[in-house]
């Protein structure tokens, strides 16, 4: 793994800042698809049909507005989600669609985590296909899905807090990116260690840089974040409490392609900081090297 970083990758870049440099992944690619990729995280997908006979197959409200199912359930129109994690019998989805402004207070920036039952109500061949697709979802995958929430009083699979888990009615796989999380890694690779030392020397709580391969081509975006006190930043990233999406969106926008990414969230054994490393190419040399080293 080449941990070298270019001169243009030394200054930290905050992806949440409105005035952040739009070309911080300088020279990574020059694609005609730049105007199409953006935050879309899209691409050709595969579809698993609705699970149950009589399920609502109309795309409905594109903004994902809730609608009653007529049976004590609540449904959302088809929306885009990132599969963030598997947690026991639940999947953690992150809502990628920006909330509709509508009346009342201005919406937040989205990226709300949603806990979804990993088991699907399979009913016939279509349901079996959907169940197989959901069972095979990896963290990092982007999907378009219709979710249904059962009546809380009749929920078969309540979450730990007693609230019902959402269930998948239909789902289309849009992009097969991959997210991997690891705690207690050692030794942490040189670029991450150097970025953390630079951030500390500058009195900053975060640092970033672009890493390059042996030919000098950009191959990844590296972030380090301070983790102080009792805060579990790795857990926050994994649960969606603190979103990873602004980091990934920024890479998608600047690379301007529809390639899947591989995202590594690592906490060194000595603690103190958390690394988010976005490999520009899933299963590329950089991604394979990090995976072979820590997973």
Short mmCIF file of C-alpha atoms in Angstrom, two decimals:
data_model
loop_
_atom_site.label_atom_id
_atom_site.label_comp_id
_atom_site.label_asym_id
_atom_site.label_seq_id
_atom_site.Cartn_x
_atom_site.Cartn_y
_atom_site.Cartn_z
CA UNK A 1 0.00 0.00 0.00
CA UNK A 2 1.52 3.29 -1.08
CA UNK A 3 0.78 5.88 1.59
CA UNK A 4 2.36 8.81 -0.20
CA UNK A 5 0.35 12.00 -0.40
CA UNK A 6 0.59 14.80 -2.92
CA UNK A 7 1.31 18.41 -2.07
CA UNK A 8 -2.28 19.29 -2.82
CA UNK A 9 -3.48 16.86 -0.16
CA UNK A 10 -1.77 18.39 2.86
CA UNK A 11 -4.41 20.93 3.89
CA UNK A 12 -7.43 19.57 5.75
CA UNK A 13 -10.73 19.86 3.91
CA UNK A 14 -14.03 19.93 5.76
CA UNK A 15 -16.64 18.25 3.53
CA UNK A 16 -19.45 19.80 5.56
CA UNK A 17 -18.27 23.37 4.86
CA UNK A 18 -20.28 25.35 2.29
CA UNK A 19 -17.12 26.95 0.90
CA UNK A 20 -15.03 23.78 0.72
CA UNK A 21 -12.76 23.48 -2.30
CA UNK A 22 -14.72 21.80 -5.09
CA UNK A 23 -11.58 20.26 -6.57
CA UNK A 24 -9.84 18.84 -3.53
CA UNK A 25 -9.35 15.50 -5.31
CA UNK A 26 -7.27 17.32 -7.89
CA UNK A 27 -6.55 15.46 -11.11
CA UNK A 28 -8.21 12.25 -10.00
CA UNK A 29 -10.24 11.89 -13.20
CA UNK A 30 -11.79 13.82 -16.03
CA UNK A 31 -15.04 12.10 -16.85
CA UNK A 32 -17.81 13.17 -19.18
CA UNK A 33 -20.19 11.74 -16.58
CA UNK A 34 -19.25 14.40 -14.04
CA UNK A 35 -22.55 16.19 -14.47
CA UNK A 36 -24.48 13.00 -13.90
CA UNK A 37 -22.76 11.38 -10.94
CA UNK A 38 -22.80 14.01 -8.22
CA UNK A 39 -24.44 12.66 -5.08
CA UNK A 40 -26.39 10.16 -7.11
CA UNK A 41 -24.34 7.12 -6.19
CA UNK A 42 -26.37 5.47 -8.89
CA UNK A 43 -25.68 3.10 -11.73
CA UNK A 44 -27.35 0.08 -13.21
CA UNK A 45 -29.21 -1.95 -10.64
CA UNK A 46 -30.98 -5.22 -10.11
CA UNK A 47 -34.52 -5.35 -8.87
CA UNK A 48 -36.17 -7.61 -6.35
CA UNK A 49 -39.95 -7.47 -6.65
CA UNK A 50 -42.42 -6.65 -3.91
CA UNK A 51 -42.75 -9.36 -1.32
CA UNK A 52 -46.46 -9.87 -0.79
CA UNK A 53 -49.39 -10.19 -3.13
CA UNK A 54 -51.35 -6.98 -3.15
CA UNK A 55 -48.34 -4.88 -2.12
CA UNK A 56 -48.39 -1.30 -3.28
CA UNK A 57 -46.29 -1.29 -6.48
CA UNK A 58 -46.95 2.29 -7.52
CA UNK A 59 -43.82 4.43 -7.12
CA UNK A 60 -46.09 6.89 -5.37
CA UNK A 61 -44.69 9.99 -3.79
CA UNK A 62 -41.16 10.41 -5.14
CA UNK A 63 -40.26 12.45 -2.08
CA UNK A 64 -41.03 9.46 0.09
CA UNK A 65 -44.07 10.88 1.86
CA UNK A 66 -45.74 8.49 4.27
CA UNK A 67 -49.00 6.86 3.30
CA UNK A 68 -51.31 4.60 5.24
CA UNK A 69 -51.50 1.01 4.12
CA UNK A 70 -55.13 0.59 5.07
CA UNK A 71 -54.09 -2.24 7.40
CA UNK A 72 -52.60 -0.37 10.33
CA UNK A 73 -49.26 0.02 8.57
CA UNK A 74 -47.41 3.08 7.30
CA UNK A 75 -45.49 3.13 4.02
CA UNK A 76 -42.93 5.40 2.43
CA UNK A 77 -42.66 5.95 -1.31
CA UNK A 78 -39.55 4.53 -2.95
CA UNK A 79 -36.44 6.23 -1.57
CA UNK A 80 -32.70 5.80 -1.84
CA UNK A 81 -30.86 4.26 1.11
CA UNK A 82 -27.35 3.19 1.96
CA UNK A 83 -27.02 -0.15 3.77
CA UNK A 84 -24.76 0.87 6.64
CA UNK A 85 -24.52 -2.17 8.89
CA UNK A 86 -26.01 -5.48 9.99
CA UNK A 87 -26.93 -5.53 13.66
CA UNK A 88 -28.34 -8.86 14.77
CA UNK A 89 -31.74 -9.30 13.13
CA UNK A 90 -31.77 -5.74 11.81
CA UNK A 91 -30.18 -3.84 8.97
CA UNK A 92 -29.24 -0.20 9.40
CA UNK A 93 -30.27 1.87 6.36
CA UNK A 94 -29.29 5.53 5.90
CA UNK A 95 -31.80 7.70 4.02
CA UNK A 96 -29.95 9.39 1.14
CA UNK A 97 -32.87 11.47 -0.14
CA UNK A 98 -33.04 15.08 1.00
CA UNK A 99 -36.19 15.67 3.07
CA UNK A 100 -39.02 17.58 1.40
CA UNK A 101 -39.14 21.19 2.66
CA UNK A 102 -42.91 21.22 3.14
CA UNK A 103 -44.52 23.42 5.80
CA UNK A 104 -43.01 23.97 9.20
CA UNK A 105 -39.35 24.06 10.25
CA UNK A 106 -36.65 23.59 7.63
CA UNK A 107 -35.62 19.93 7.31
CA UNK A 108 -32.22 18.69 8.35
CA UNK A 109 -29.67 17.46 5.82
CA UNK A 110 -31.03 13.93 5.69
CA UNK A 111 -28.87 10.85 6.23
CA UNK A 112 -31.26 9.65 8.92
CA UNK A 113 -30.61 6.04 10.03
CA UNK A 114 -33.52 3.60 9.73
CA UNK A 115 -33.54 0.15 11.33
CA UNK A 116 -34.99 -2.48 9.01
CA UNK A 117 -35.86 -6.12 9.65
CA UNK A 118 -33.30 -8.37 7.98
CA UNK A 119 -35.98 -11.03 7.50
CA UNK A 120 -38.45 -10.52 4.64
CA UNK A 121 -42.07 -11.67 4.52
CA UNK A 122 -41.47 -14.11 1.65
CA UNK A 123 -44.70 -15.05 -0.12
CA UNK A 124 -44.27 -17.03 -3.33
CA UNK A 125 -41.43 -16.83 -5.86
CA UNK A 126 -41.28 -13.04 -5.83
CA UNK A 127 -40.97 -12.98 -2.08
CA UNK A 128 -38.21 -15.56 -2.20
CA UNK A 129 -36.28 -13.38 -4.66
CA UNK A 130 -36.67 -10.35 -2.41
CA UNK A 131 -35.62 -12.31 0.68
CA UNK A 132 -32.50 -13.56 -1.12
CA UNK A 133 -31.59 -10.05 -2.28
CA UNK A 134 -32.02 -8.54 1.20
CA UNK A 135 -30.09 -11.40 2.79
CA UNK A 136 -27.17 -10.72 0.44
CA UNK A 137 -26.95 -6.97 1.04
CA UNK A 138 -23.48 -5.81 2.13
CA UNK A 139 -22.81 -2.66 4.14
CA UNK A 140 -22.12 0.13 1.67
CA UNK A 141 -24.64 -0.98 -0.95
CA UNK A 142 -26.95 1.75 -2.26
CA UNK A 143 -30.55 0.67 -2.88
CA UNK A 144 -33.87 2.14 -3.84
CA UNK A 145 -36.50 0.63 -1.60
CA UNK A 146 -40.06 0.90 -0.36
CA UNK A 147 -40.34 0.40 3.38
CA UNK A 148 -43.37 -0.43 5.51
CA UNK A 149 -43.79 0.08 9.26
CA UNK A 150 -46.21 -2.31 11.00
CA UNK A 151 -48.65 -1.33 13.68
CA UNK A 152 -46.52 -0.99 16.86
CA UNK A 153 -49.01 -3.07 18.82
CA UNK A 154 -48.79 -5.92 16.32
CA UNK A 155 -45.11 -5.70 15.44
CA UNK A 156 -43.49 -9.13 15.19
CA UNK A 157 -39.96 -7.72 15.38
CA UNK A 158 -39.70 -4.78 17.77
CA UNK A 159 -36.37 -3.07 18.15
CA UNK A 160 -34.55 -2.93 21.49
CA UNK A 161 -36.54 0.18 22.43
CA UNK A 162 -39.84 -1.55 21.62
CA UNK A 163 -40.46 0.30 18.35
CA UNK A 164 -41.26 -1.84 15.30
CA UNK A 165 -38.64 -2.45 12.65
CA UNK A 166 -39.40 -1.30 9.13
CA UNK A 167 -39.85 -4.05 6.56
CA UNK A 168 -38.80 -4.08 2.93
CA UNK A 169 -41.65 -4.28 0.42
CA UNK A 170 -39.53 -3.81 -2.72
CA UNK A 171 -35.88 -3.11 -3.36
CA UNK A 172 -33.54 -2.31 -6.24
CA UNK A 173 -29.76 -2.49 -5.89
CA UNK A 174 -28.26 0.66 -7.42
CA UNK A 175 -24.56 0.58 -6.50
CA UNK A 176 -22.49 -2.11 -4.82
CA UNK A 177 -20.05 -0.07 -2.78
CA UNK A 178 -18.62 -1.63 0.37
CA UNK A 179 -18.19 -0.29 3.92
CA UNK A 180 -15.93 -2.07 6.42
CA UNK A 181 -15.42 -1.22 10.11
CA UNK A 182 -12.59 -2.39 12.35
CA UNK A 183 -11.63 -1.59 15.95
CA UNK A 184 -8.21 -1.95 17.55
CA UNK A 185 -6.18 -2.07 14.33
CA UNK A 186 -2.40 -2.11 14.54
CA UNK A 187 -0.14 -0.93 13.26
CA UNK A 188 -2.00 1.99 11.71
CA UNK A 189 -0.63 2.78 8.25
CA UNK A 190 1.80 5.63 7.75
CA UNK A 191 -0.44 8.11 5.89
CA UNK A 192 -3.07 7.95 8.65
CA UNK A 193 -0.49 8.35 11.39
CA UNK A 194 1.10 11.32 9.61
CA UNK A 195 -2.29 12.98 9.00
CA UNK A 196 -3.14 12.63 12.69
CA UNK A 197 0.19 14.07 13.77
CA UNK A 198 -0.27 17.02 11.38
CA UNK A 199 -3.77 17.66 12.72
CA UNK A 200 -2.56 17.62 16.31
CA UNK A 201 0.33 19.94 15.51
CA UNK A 202 -2.13 22.37 13.94
CA UNK A 203 -4.50 22.11 16.92
CA UNK A 204 -7.24 20.66 14.72
CA UNK A 205 -9.74 17.93 15.55
CA UNK A 206 -9.66 16.55 12.01
CA UNK A 207 -7.26 16.22 9.10
CA UNK A 208 -7.48 15.05 5.51
CA UNK A 209 -5.28 14.28 2.57
CA UNK A 210 -5.35 12.57 -0.82
CA UNK A 211 -3.21 9.44 -1.09
CA UNK A 212 -1.55 8.39 -4.33
CA UNK A 213 -0.28 5.17 -5.86
CA UNK A 214 3.31 4.52 -6.93
CA UNK A 215 2.63 6.27 -10.25
CA UNK A 216 1.46 9.40 -8.46
CA UNK A 217 -2.21 8.91 -9.34
CA UNK A 218 -4.80 9.72 -6.65
CA UNK A 219 -6.27 6.51 -5.25
CA UNK A 220 -7.99 7.46 -2.00
CA UNK A 221 -9.31 10.18 0.30
CA UNK A 222 -8.10 9.89 3.88
CA UNK A 223 -9.70 11.52 6.94
CA UNK A 224 -8.70 11.38 10.58
CA UNK A 225 -10.99 12.52 13.39
CA UNK A 226 -10.14 13.08 17.04
CA UNK A 227 -11.98 10.82 19.48
CA UNK A 228 -11.90 12.31 22.95
CA UNK A 229 -13.31 11.33 26.32
CA UNK A 230 -15.98 8.66 26.35
CA UNK A 231 -17.12 9.37 22.81
CA UNK A 232 -17.42 6.29 20.57
CA UNK A 233 -16.93 7.87 17.15
CA UNK A 234 -16.44 4.51 15.44
CA UNK A 235 -19.80 3.40 16.83
CA UNK A 236 -21.42 6.66 15.70
CA UNK A 237 -20.19 6.16 12.15
CA UNK A 238 -21.37 2.56 12.19
CA UNK A 239 -24.83 3.36 13.54
CA UNK A 240 -25.36 6.41 11.32
CA UNK A 241 -25.56 8.79 14.28
CA UNK A 242 -22.66 10.68 12.70
CA UNK A 243 -23.02 10.37 8.90
CA UNK A 244 -20.28 9.20 6.58
CA UNK A 245 -22.25 10.34 3.53
CA UNK A 246 -20.84 13.90 3.26
CA UNK A 247 -17.38 12.40 2.87
CA UNK A 248 -18.48 9.91 0.23
CA UNK A 249 -20.64 12.47 -1.59
CA UNK A 250 -17.67 14.75 -1.92
CA UNK A 251 -15.58 12.03 -3.56
CA UNK A 252 -18.45 11.12 -5.90
CA UNK A 253 -18.87 14.74 -6.94
CA UNK A 254 -15.20 15.36 -7.57
CA UNK A 255 -14.42 12.08 -9.34
CA UNK A 256 -17.53 12.39 -11.49
CA UNK A 257 -17.92 8.68 -12.22
CA UNK A 258 -20.33 5.95 -11.16
CA UNK A 259 -17.75 3.49 -9.85
CA UNK A 260 -18.45 1.82 -6.51
CA UNK A 261 -16.18 2.85 -3.64
CA UNK A 262 -14.72 0.94 -0.72
CA UNK A 263 -14.84 2.77 2.61
CA UNK A 264 -12.79 1.72 5.63
CA UNK A 265 -13.54 3.06 9.11
CA UNK A 266 -10.71 2.11 11.45
CA UNK A 267 -9.87 2.83 15.08
CA UNK A 268 -6.20 2.28 16.02
CA UNK A 269 -5.49 0.09 19.05
CA UNK A 270 -3.94 3.03 20.92
CA UNK A 271 -7.10 5.11 20.39
CA UNK A 272 -7.19 8.86 20.17
CA UNK A 273 -8.54 9.10 16.64
CA UNK A 274 -10.62 7.34 14.00
CA UNK A 275 -9.63 6.90 10.35
CA UNK A 276 -12.06 7.09 7.43
CA UNK A 277 -10.34 5.95 4.24
CA UNK A 278 -12.28 6.07 0.97
CA UNK A 279 -10.67 3.95 -1.73
CA UNK A 280 -11.71 5.39 -5.08
CA UNK A 281 -12.06 1.93 -6.65
CA UNK A 282 -13.81 -0.94 -4.92
CA UNK A 283 -11.61 -4.04 -5.18
CA UNK A 284 -8.78 -1.94 -6.61
CA UNK A 285 -5.22 -2.44 -5.40
CA UNK A 286 -5.57 0.06 -2.54
CA UNK A 287 -8.84 -1.45 -1.33
CA UNK A 288 -7.48 -5.00 -1.52
CA UNK A 289 -4.34 -4.01 0.38
CA UNK A 290 -6.25 -2.34 3.23
CA UNK A 291 -8.68 -5.25 3.39
CA UNK A 292 -5.91 -7.85 3.47
CA UNK A 293 -4.09 -5.89 6.19
CA UNK A 294 -6.96 -5.34 8.64
CA UNK A 295 -9.79 -7.76 7.79
#
